[in-house]
Short mmCIF file of C-alpha atoms in Angstrom, two decimals:
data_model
loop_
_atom_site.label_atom_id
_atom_site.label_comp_id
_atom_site.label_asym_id
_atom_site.label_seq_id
_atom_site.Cartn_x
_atom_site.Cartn_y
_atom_site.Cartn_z
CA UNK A 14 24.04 30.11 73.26
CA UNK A 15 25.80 27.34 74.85
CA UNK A 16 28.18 24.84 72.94
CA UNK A 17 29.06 21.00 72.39
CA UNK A 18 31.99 19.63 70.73
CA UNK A 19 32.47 15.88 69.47
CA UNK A 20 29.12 15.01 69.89
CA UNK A 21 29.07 13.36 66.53
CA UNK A 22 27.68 14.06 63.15
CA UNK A 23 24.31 12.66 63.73
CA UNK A 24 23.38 15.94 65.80
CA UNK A 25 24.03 17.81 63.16
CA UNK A 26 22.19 16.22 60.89
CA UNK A 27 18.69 16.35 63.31
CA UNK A 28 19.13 19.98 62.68
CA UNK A 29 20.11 20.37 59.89
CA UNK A 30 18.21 17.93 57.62
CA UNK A 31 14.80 17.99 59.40
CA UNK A 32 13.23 17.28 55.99
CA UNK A 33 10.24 19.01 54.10
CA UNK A 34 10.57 22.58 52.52
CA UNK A 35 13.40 24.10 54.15
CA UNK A 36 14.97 20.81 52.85
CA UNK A 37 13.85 21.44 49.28
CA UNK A 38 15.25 25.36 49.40
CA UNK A 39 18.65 23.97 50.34
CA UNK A 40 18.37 21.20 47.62
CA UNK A 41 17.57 23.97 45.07
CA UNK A 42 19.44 26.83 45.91
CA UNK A 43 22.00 27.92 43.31
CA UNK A 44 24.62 28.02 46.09
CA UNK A 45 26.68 25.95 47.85
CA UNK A 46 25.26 24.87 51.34
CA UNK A 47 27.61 22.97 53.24
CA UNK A 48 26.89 21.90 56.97
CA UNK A 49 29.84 20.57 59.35
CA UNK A 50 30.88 19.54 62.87
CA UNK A 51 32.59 22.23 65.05
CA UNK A 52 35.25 19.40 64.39
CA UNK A 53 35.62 20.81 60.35
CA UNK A 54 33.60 17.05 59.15
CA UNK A 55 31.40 17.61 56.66
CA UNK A 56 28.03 16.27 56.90
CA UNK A 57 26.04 17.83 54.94
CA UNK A 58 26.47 18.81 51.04
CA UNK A 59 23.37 20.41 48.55
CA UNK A 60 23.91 20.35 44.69
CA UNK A 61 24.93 24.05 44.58
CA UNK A 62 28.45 22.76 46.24
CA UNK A 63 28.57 20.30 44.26
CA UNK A 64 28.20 22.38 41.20
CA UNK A 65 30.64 24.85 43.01
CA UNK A 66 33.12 22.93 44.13
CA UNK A 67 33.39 19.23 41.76
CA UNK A 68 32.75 16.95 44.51
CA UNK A 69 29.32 14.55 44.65
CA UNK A 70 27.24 14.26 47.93
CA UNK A 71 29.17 10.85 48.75
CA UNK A 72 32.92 12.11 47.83
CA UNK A 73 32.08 15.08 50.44
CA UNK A 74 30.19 13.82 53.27
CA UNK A 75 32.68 12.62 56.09
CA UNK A 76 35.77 14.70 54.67
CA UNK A 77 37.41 17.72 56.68
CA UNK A 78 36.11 20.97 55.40
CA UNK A 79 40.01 21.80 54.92
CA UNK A 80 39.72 20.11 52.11
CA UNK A 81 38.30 22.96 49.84
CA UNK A 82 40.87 24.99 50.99
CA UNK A 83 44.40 25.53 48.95
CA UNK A 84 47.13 25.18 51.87
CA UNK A 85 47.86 29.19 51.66
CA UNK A 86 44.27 29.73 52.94
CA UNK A 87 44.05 26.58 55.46
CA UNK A 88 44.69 28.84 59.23
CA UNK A 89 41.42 30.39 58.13
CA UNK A 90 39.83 27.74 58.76
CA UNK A 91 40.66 27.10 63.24
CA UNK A 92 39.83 30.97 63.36
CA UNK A 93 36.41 30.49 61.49
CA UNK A 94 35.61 26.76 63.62
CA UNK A 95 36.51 28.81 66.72
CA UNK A 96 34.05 31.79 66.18
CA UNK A 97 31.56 29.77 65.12
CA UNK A 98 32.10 27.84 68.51
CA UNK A 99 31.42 30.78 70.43
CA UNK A 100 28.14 31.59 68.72
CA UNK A 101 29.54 34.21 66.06
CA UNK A 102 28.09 34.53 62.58
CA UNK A 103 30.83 34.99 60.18
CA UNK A 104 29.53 37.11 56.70
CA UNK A 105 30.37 37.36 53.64
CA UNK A 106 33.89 36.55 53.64
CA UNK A 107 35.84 37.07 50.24
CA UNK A 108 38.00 34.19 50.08
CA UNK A 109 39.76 31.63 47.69
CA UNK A 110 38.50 28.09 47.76
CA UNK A 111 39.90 25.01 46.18
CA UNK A 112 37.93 22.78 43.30
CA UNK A 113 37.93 19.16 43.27
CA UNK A 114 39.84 19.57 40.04
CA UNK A 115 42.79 21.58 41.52
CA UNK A 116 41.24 24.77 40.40
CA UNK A 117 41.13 27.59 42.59
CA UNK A 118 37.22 29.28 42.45
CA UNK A 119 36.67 32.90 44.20
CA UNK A 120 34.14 32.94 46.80
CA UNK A 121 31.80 34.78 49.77
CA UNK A 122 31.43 33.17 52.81
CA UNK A 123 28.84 32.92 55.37
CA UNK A 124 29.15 30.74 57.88
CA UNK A 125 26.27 30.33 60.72
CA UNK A 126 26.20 28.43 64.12
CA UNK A 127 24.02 25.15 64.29
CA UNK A 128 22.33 24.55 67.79
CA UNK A 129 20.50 21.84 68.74
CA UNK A 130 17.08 22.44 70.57
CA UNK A 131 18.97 23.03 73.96
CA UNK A 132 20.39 26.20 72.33
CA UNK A 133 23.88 24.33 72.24
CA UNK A 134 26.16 25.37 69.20
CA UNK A 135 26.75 21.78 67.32
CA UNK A 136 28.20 22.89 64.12
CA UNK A 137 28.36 25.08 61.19
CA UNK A 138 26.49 26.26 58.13
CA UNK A 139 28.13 27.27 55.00
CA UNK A 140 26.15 28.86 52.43
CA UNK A 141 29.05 29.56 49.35
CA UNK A 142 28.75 31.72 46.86
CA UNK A 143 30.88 31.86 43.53
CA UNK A 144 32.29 35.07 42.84
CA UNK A 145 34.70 34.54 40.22
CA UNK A 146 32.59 36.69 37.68
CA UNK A 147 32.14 39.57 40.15
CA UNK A 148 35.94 39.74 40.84
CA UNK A 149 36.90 39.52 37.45
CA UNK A 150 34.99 42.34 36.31
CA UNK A 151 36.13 44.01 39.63
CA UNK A 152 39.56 43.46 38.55
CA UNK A 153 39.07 44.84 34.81
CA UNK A 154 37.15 47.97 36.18
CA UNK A 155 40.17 48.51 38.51
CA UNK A 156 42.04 47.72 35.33
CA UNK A 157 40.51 50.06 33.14
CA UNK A 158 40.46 53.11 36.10
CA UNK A 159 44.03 52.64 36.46
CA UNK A 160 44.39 53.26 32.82
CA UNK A 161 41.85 56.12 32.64
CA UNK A 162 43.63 57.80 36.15
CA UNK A 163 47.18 57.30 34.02
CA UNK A 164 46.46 58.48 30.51
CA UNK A 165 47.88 60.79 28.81
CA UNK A 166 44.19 61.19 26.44
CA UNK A 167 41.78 63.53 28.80
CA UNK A 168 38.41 61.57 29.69
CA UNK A 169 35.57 63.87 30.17
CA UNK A 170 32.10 63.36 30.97
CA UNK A 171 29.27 65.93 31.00
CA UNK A 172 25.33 65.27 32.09
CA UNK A 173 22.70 66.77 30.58
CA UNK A 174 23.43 70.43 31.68
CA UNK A 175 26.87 70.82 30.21
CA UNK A 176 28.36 69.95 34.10
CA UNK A 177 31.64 67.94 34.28
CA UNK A 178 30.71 64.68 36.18
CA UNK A 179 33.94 63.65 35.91
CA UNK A 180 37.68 63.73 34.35
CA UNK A 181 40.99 62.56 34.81
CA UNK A 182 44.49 64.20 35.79
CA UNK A 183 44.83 64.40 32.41
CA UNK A 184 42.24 66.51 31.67
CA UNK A 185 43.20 68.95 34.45
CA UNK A 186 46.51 68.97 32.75
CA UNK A 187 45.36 69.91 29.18
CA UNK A 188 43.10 72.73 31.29
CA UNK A 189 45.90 73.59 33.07
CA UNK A 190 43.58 73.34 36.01
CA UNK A 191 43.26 71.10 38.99
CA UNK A 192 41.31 67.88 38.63
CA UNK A 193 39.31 69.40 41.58
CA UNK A 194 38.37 72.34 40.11
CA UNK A 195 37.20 70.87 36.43
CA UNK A 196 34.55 68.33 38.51
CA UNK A 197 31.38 70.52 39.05
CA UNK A 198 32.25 72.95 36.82
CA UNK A 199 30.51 74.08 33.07
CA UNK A 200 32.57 72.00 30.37
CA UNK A 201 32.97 75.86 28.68
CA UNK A 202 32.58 74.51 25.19
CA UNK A 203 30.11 72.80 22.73
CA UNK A 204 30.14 68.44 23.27
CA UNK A 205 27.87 66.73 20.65
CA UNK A 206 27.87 63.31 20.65
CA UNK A 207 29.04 61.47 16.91
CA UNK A 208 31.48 64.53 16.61
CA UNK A 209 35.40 64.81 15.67
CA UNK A 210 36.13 68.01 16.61
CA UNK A 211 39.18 70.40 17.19
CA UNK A 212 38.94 72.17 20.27
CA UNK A 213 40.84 75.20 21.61
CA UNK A 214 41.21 74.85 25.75
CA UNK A 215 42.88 78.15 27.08
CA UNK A 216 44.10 77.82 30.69
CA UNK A 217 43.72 80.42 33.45
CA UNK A 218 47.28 81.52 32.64
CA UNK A 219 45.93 81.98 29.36
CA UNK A 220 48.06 79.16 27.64
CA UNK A 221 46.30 77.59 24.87
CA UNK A 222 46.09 73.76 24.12
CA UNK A 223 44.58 72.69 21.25
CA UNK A 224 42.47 69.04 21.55
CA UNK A 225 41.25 66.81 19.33
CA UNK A 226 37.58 65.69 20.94
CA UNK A 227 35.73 62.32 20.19
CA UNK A 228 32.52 62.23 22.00
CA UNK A 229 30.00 58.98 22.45
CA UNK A 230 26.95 58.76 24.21
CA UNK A 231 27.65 56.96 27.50
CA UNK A 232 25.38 55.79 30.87
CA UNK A 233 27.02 57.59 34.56
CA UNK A 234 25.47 57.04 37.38
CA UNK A 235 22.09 56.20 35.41
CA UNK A 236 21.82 59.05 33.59
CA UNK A 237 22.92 60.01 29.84
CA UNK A 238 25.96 61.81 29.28
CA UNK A 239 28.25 62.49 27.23
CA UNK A 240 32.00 60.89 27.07
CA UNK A 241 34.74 62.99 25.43
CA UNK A 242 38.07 61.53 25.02
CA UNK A 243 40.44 64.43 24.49
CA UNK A 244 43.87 64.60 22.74
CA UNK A 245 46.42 66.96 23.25
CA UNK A 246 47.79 67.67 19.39
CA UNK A 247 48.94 71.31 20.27
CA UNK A 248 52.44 70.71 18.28
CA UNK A 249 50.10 68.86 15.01
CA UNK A 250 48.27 72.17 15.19
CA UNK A 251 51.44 74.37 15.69
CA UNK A 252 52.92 72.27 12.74
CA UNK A 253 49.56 72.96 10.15
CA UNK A 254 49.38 76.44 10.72
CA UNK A 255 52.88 76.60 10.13
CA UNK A 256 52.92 74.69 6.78
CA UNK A 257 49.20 77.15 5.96
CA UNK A 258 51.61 79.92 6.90
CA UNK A 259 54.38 78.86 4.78
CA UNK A 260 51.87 78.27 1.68
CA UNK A 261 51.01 81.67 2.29
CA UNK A 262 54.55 83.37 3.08
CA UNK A 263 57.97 83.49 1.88
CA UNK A 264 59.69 81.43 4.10
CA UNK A 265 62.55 84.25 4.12
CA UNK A 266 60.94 87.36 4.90
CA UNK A 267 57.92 86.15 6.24
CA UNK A 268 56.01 88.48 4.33
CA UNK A 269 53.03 87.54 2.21
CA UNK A 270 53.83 86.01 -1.16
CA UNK A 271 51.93 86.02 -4.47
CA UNK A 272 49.46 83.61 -3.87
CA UNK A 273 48.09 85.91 -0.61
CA UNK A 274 48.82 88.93 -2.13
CA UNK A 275 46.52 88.36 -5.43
CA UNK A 276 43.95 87.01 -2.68
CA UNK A 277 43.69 89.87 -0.42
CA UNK A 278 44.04 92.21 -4.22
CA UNK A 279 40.80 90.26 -5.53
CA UNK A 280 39.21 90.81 -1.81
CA UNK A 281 39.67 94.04 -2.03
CA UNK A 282 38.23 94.41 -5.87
CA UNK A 283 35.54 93.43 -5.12
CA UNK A 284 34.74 95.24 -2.15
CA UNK A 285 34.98 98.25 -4.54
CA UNK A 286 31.68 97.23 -6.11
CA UNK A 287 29.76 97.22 -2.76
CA UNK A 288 30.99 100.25 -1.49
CA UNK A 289 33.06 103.68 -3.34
CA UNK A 290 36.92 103.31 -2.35
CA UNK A 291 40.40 102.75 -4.17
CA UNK A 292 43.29 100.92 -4.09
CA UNK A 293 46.69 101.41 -4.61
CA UNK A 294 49.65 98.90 -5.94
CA UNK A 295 53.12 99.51 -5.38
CA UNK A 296 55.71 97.61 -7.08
CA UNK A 297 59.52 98.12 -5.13
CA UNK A 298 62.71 97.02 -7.06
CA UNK A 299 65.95 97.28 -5.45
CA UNK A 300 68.61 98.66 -7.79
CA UNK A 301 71.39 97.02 -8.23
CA UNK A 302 70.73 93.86 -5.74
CA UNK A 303 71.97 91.44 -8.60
CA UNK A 304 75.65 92.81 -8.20
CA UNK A 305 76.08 93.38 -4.28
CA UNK A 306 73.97 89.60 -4.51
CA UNK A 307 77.28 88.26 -6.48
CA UNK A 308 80.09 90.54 -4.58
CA UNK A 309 79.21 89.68 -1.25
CA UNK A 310 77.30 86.48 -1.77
CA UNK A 311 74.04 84.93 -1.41
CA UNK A 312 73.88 85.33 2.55
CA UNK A 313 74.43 89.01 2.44
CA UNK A 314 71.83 88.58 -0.02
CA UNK A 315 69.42 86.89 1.66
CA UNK A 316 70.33 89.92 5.00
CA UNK A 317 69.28 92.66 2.62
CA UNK A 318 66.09 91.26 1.60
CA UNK A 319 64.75 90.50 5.33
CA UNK A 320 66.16 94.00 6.07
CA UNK A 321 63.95 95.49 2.94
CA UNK A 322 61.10 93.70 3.70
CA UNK A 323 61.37 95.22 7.25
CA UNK A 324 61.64 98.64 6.11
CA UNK A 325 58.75 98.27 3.72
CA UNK A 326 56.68 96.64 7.00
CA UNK A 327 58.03 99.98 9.48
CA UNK A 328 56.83 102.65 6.67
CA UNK A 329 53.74 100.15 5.80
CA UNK A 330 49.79 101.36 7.47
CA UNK A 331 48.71 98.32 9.70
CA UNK A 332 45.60 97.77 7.20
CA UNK A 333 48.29 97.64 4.02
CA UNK A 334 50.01 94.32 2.83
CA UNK A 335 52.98 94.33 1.53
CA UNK A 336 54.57 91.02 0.14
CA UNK A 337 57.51 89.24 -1.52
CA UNK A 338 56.71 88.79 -5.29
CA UNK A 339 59.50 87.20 -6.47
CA UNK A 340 63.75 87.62 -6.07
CA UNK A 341 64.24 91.35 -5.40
CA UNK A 342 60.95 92.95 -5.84
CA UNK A 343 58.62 93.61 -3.34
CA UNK A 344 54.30 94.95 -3.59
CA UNK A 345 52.44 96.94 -1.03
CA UNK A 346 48.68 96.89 -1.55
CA UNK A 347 47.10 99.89 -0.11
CA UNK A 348 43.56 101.34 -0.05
CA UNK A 349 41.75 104.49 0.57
CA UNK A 350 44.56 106.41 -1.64
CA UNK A 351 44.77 109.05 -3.20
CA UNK A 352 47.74 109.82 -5.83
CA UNK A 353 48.74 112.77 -3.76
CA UNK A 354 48.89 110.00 -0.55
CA UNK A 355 50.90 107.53 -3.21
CA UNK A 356 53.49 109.93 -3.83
CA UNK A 357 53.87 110.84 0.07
CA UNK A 358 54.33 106.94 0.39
CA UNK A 359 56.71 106.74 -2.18
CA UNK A 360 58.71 109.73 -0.83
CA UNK A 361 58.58 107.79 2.54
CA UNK A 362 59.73 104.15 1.20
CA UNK A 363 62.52 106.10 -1.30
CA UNK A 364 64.24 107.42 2.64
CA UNK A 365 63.65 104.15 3.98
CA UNK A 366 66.07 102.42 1.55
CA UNK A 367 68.50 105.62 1.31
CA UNK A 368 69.70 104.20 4.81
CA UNK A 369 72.60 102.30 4.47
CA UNK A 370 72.15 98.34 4.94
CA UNK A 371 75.02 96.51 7.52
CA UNK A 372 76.00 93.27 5.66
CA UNK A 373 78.80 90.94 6.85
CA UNK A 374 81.31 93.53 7.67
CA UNK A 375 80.64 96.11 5.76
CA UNK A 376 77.38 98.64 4.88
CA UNK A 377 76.23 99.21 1.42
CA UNK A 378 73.43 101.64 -0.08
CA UNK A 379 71.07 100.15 -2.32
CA UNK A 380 68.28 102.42 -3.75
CA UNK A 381 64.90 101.01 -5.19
CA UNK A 382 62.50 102.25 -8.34
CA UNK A 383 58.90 102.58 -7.27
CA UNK A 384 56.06 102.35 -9.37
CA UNK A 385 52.48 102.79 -8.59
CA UNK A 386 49.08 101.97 -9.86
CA UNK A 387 45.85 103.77 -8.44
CA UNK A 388 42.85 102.67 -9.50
CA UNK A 389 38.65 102.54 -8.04
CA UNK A 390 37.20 100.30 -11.00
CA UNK A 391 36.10 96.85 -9.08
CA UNK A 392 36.24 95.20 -13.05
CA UNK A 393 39.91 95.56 -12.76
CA UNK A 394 42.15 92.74 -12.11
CA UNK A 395 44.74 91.57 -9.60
CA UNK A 396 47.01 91.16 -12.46
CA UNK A 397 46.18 94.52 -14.34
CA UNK A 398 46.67 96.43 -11.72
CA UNK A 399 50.05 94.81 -10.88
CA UNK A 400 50.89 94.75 -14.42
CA UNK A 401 50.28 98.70 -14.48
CA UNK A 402 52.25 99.38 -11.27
CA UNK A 403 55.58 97.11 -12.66
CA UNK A 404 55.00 99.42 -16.17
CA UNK A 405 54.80 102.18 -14.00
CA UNK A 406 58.60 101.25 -12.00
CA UNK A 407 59.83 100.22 -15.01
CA UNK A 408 59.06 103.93 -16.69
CA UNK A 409 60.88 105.26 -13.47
CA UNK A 410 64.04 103.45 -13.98
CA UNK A 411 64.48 104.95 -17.48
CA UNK A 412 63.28 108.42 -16.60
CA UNK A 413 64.40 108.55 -13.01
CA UNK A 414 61.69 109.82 -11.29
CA UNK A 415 58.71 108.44 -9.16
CA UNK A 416 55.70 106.97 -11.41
CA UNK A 417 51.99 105.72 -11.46
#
């Protein structure tokens, strides 16, 4: 394809404009089609670049093309007259363009050689296309990846199968996994769109992370799935089962307190009427705790209760409770007893507390009365049954001996 510079615009127009339907396309094409000299004149100019770029047929035609560009984008233009001057076709370039108005409009490119019938390049054809929208939403997907890629929420999504099309770092983070190794894989527990779950995420160093999982219904790749957005709330669930655990516990022993203890007592009343068994309630007292409370103060105090609760817990059978009831007194709730099993237990918690207690900077020896109630009737109550084992210690403190 041979060439022809400064032959004039008239050429151009013979080639470009030879009228009838190809004429009519150009008129009615949504884009702008713009037709120049190898020079950069413009000669030619179709409603779509007027709509594109602000400026009618008669403010265009015998401008330089430079004039739709802003001045950061105007050596584009020599490289693109140049290539088009040797015959090249020049596609869809992204570039910025310049409005009539000042505005700057995103745009592809495609620029074709003219030749006249001798095969000779003349000129240029620019068929302009407005890509603002395109680049925008380009620019908020990149937008909202970037955000996705750095949050700290995990973003999951699963097909069909329970498969893990995708998630982000932080999702490898909350599996302790890498991000690698969670695409592909089975999710490895239940997703169900509309849901506000808890889930519990254990690691393969068998660290646990607790999640809180909202899941929508969402389109990937053109196929349903499921999005879960995942939130790590590990300390909120460290700080609720500690506040459960402290309705539940005295906060200084750690041992059950009343509230537990008549729970697990009714529990186990009532399993009495499904199936034979008994149960056994002793009530500990530690003698004279009052006075070594006021001689040594209410931190030694506080030492010998932990260290009683811990003896009760060493002599205790893992399937008995034993709990705080209330300042110095102490019940263990045992079943499958029998009185001649009570009184080897009370034998056993009577040396426990025989050993002397280190407090401060001294050692003291406090004893404790131990009363017992046995009973196999599932109409009894929690507070009967206490109410007989406290009788029961109390009787022991005035006749010195062991009693249920």
């Amino acid at each position: 394809m041979s060439t022809a510079r400064g032959d004039g615009a008239e050429r151009v127009r013979r080639v470009v404009l030879p009228g009838g339907w190809l004429a009519a396309i150009v008129e009615s094409t949504a884009d702008g089609v713009i037709g120049n000299t190898l020079d950069g004149e413009i000669v030619s100019w179709n409603p779509g670049a007027q709509r594109l770029y602000g400026y009618s047929v008669q403010e265009a035609i015998g401008c330089p093309i430079a004039v739709l560009c802003p001045p950061d984008r105007l050596d584009e233009i020599p490289e693109i007259l140049d290539r088009v001057g040797r015959g090249e076709r020049v596609e869809n370039l992204e570039t910025i363009r310049r409005r009539q108005d000042g505005s700057d409009v995103q745009v592809s490119l495609t620029i074709s050689p003219i030749a006249d019938a001798s095969g000779v390049v003349v000129g240029a054809s620019t068929i302009a296309r407005d890509i603002s929208e395109r680049k925008r939403a380009e620019t908020a997907r990149e937008q909202l990846v970037a955000i996705v890629e750095r949050s700290s929420v995990g973003v999951l999504v699963v097909d069909g199968f329970g498969v893990v099309v995708f998630a982000n770092p932080a999702v490898g983070a909350l599996m302790g996994r890498g991000r690698s190794d969670v695409i592909g894989s089975e999710v490895g527990f239940p997703v169900s769109a509309g849901e506000v779950s808890e889930v519990e995420l254990i690691s393969p160093a068998r660290t646990v992370v607790y999640a809180e999982m909202r899941v929508v219904e969402t389109d990937w790749d053109g196929r349903p799935c499921l999005l879960a957005l995942l939130r790590d709330v590990t300390d909120r669930h460290h700080v609720e089962a500690e506040l459960a655990r402290r309705s539940t516990h005295d906060h200084l022993t750690g041992l059950p307190n009343r509230f537990l203890l008549e729970d697990r007592l009714e529990r186990v009343l009532a399993g009495l009427g499904r199936r034979p068994g008994s149960l056994a309630v002793f009530v500990v007292d530690i003698d004279d705790f009052k006075a070594a409370n006021d001689r040594h103060g209410h931190l030694a105090g506080d030492d010998v209760l932990v260290e009683v609760a811990s003896r009760i817990k060493r002599v205790q059978r893992d399937a008995d409770t034993a709990a705080r009831f209330g300042g110095d007194e102490f019940v263990l709730v045992c079943e499958a007893m029998t009185r001649e099993t009570c009184m080897t237990l009370v034998a056993r918690l009577e040396q426990a507390f025989g050993e002397p207690i280190a407090i401060a900077d001294t050692t003291i020896t406090l004893g404790a009365s131990i009363g017992f109630a046995l009973t196999n009737d599932p109409a009894c109550t929690p507070t009967e049954i206490i109410t007989a084992a406290d009788k029961a210690m109390y009787d022991l403190k005035q006749h010195g001996q062991a009693s249920g």
